[in-house]
Coordinates of C-alpha atoms in Angstrom, one line a residue:
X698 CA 0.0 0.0 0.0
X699 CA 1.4 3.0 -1.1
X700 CA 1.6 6.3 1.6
X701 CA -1.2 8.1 -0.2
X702 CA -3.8 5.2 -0.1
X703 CA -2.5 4.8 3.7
X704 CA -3.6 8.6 4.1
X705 CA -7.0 7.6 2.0
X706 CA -7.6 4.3 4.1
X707 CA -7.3 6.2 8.1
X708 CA -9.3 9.2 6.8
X709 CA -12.3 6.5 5.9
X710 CA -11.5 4.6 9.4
X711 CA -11.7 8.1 11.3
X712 CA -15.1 9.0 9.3
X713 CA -16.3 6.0 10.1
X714 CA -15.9 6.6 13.6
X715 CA -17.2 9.8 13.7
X716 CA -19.9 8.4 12.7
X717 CA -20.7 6.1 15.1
X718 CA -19.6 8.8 17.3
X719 CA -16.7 6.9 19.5
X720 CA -15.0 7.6 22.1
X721 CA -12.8 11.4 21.8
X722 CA -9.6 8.7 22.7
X723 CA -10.0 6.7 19.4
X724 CA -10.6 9.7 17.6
X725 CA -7.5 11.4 18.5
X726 CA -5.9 8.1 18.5
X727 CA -6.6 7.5 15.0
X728 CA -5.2 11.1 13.8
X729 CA -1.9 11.0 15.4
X730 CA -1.8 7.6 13.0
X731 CA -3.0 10.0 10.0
X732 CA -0.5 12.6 10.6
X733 CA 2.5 10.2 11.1
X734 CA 1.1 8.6 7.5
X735 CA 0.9 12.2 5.8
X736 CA 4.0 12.6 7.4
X737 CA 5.8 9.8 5.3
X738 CA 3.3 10.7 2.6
X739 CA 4.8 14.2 2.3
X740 CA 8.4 13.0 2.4
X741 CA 7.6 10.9 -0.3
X742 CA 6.5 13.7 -2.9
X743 CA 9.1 16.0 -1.6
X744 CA 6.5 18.4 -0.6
X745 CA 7.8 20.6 2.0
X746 CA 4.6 22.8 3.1
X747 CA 2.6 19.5 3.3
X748 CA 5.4 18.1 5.6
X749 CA 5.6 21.5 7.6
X750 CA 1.5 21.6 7.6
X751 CA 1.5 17.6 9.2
X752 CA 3.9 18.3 11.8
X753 CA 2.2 21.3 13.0
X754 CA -0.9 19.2 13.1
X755 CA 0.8 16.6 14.9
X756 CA 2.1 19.3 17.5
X757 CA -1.5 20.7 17.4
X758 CA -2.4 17.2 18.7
X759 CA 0.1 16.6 20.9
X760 CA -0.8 20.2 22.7
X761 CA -4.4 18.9 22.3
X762 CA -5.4 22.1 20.7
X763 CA -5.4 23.7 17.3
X764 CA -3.5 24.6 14.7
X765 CA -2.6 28.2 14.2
X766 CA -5.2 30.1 12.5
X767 CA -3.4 31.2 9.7
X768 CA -2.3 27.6 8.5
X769 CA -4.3 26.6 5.4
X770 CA -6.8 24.2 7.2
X771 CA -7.2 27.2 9.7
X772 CA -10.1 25.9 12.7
X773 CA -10.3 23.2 10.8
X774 CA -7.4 21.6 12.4
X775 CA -9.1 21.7 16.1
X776 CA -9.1 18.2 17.6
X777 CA -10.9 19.4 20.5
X778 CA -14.4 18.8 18.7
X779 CA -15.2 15.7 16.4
X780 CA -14.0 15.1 13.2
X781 CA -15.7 16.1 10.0
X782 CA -13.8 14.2 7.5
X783 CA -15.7 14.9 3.6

């Protein structure tokens, strides 16, 4: 499985749990997995603003706030709410 479809595969498994509305601790569980895979995903293409953007998210997570507001997914990155994954 190649990083993108890794990326493709947790977004479904967070949706999915959304969904069924889970626990907040498998939620954020299950994005600190999806930004370690965009992680690798972004070193792969080379792409230095998506590799900046995921390890902002990841400290985002890890401060269990948001990212800042000027980042390109602005309030979109809070993990303090559920997930709305599209």
């Amino acid at each position: 499985m190649d990083e993108a479809e890794k990326v493709v595969e947790r977004l479904r498994r967070i949706s999915e749990l959304n969904r069924i509305e889970a626990a907040p601790a498998r939620l954020l569980e299950e994005l600190r997995e999806l930004v370690g895979e965009a992680e690798g995903w972004a070193d792969v293409e080379g792409d230095a603003r998506a590799r900046a953007a995921a390890l902002e998210l990841g400290q985002a997570l890890d401060r269990g706030g948001s990212a800042r507001s000027d980042s390109p997914r602005g309030q979109e990155g809070e993990v303090s709410h559920r997930v709305g994954v599209h």
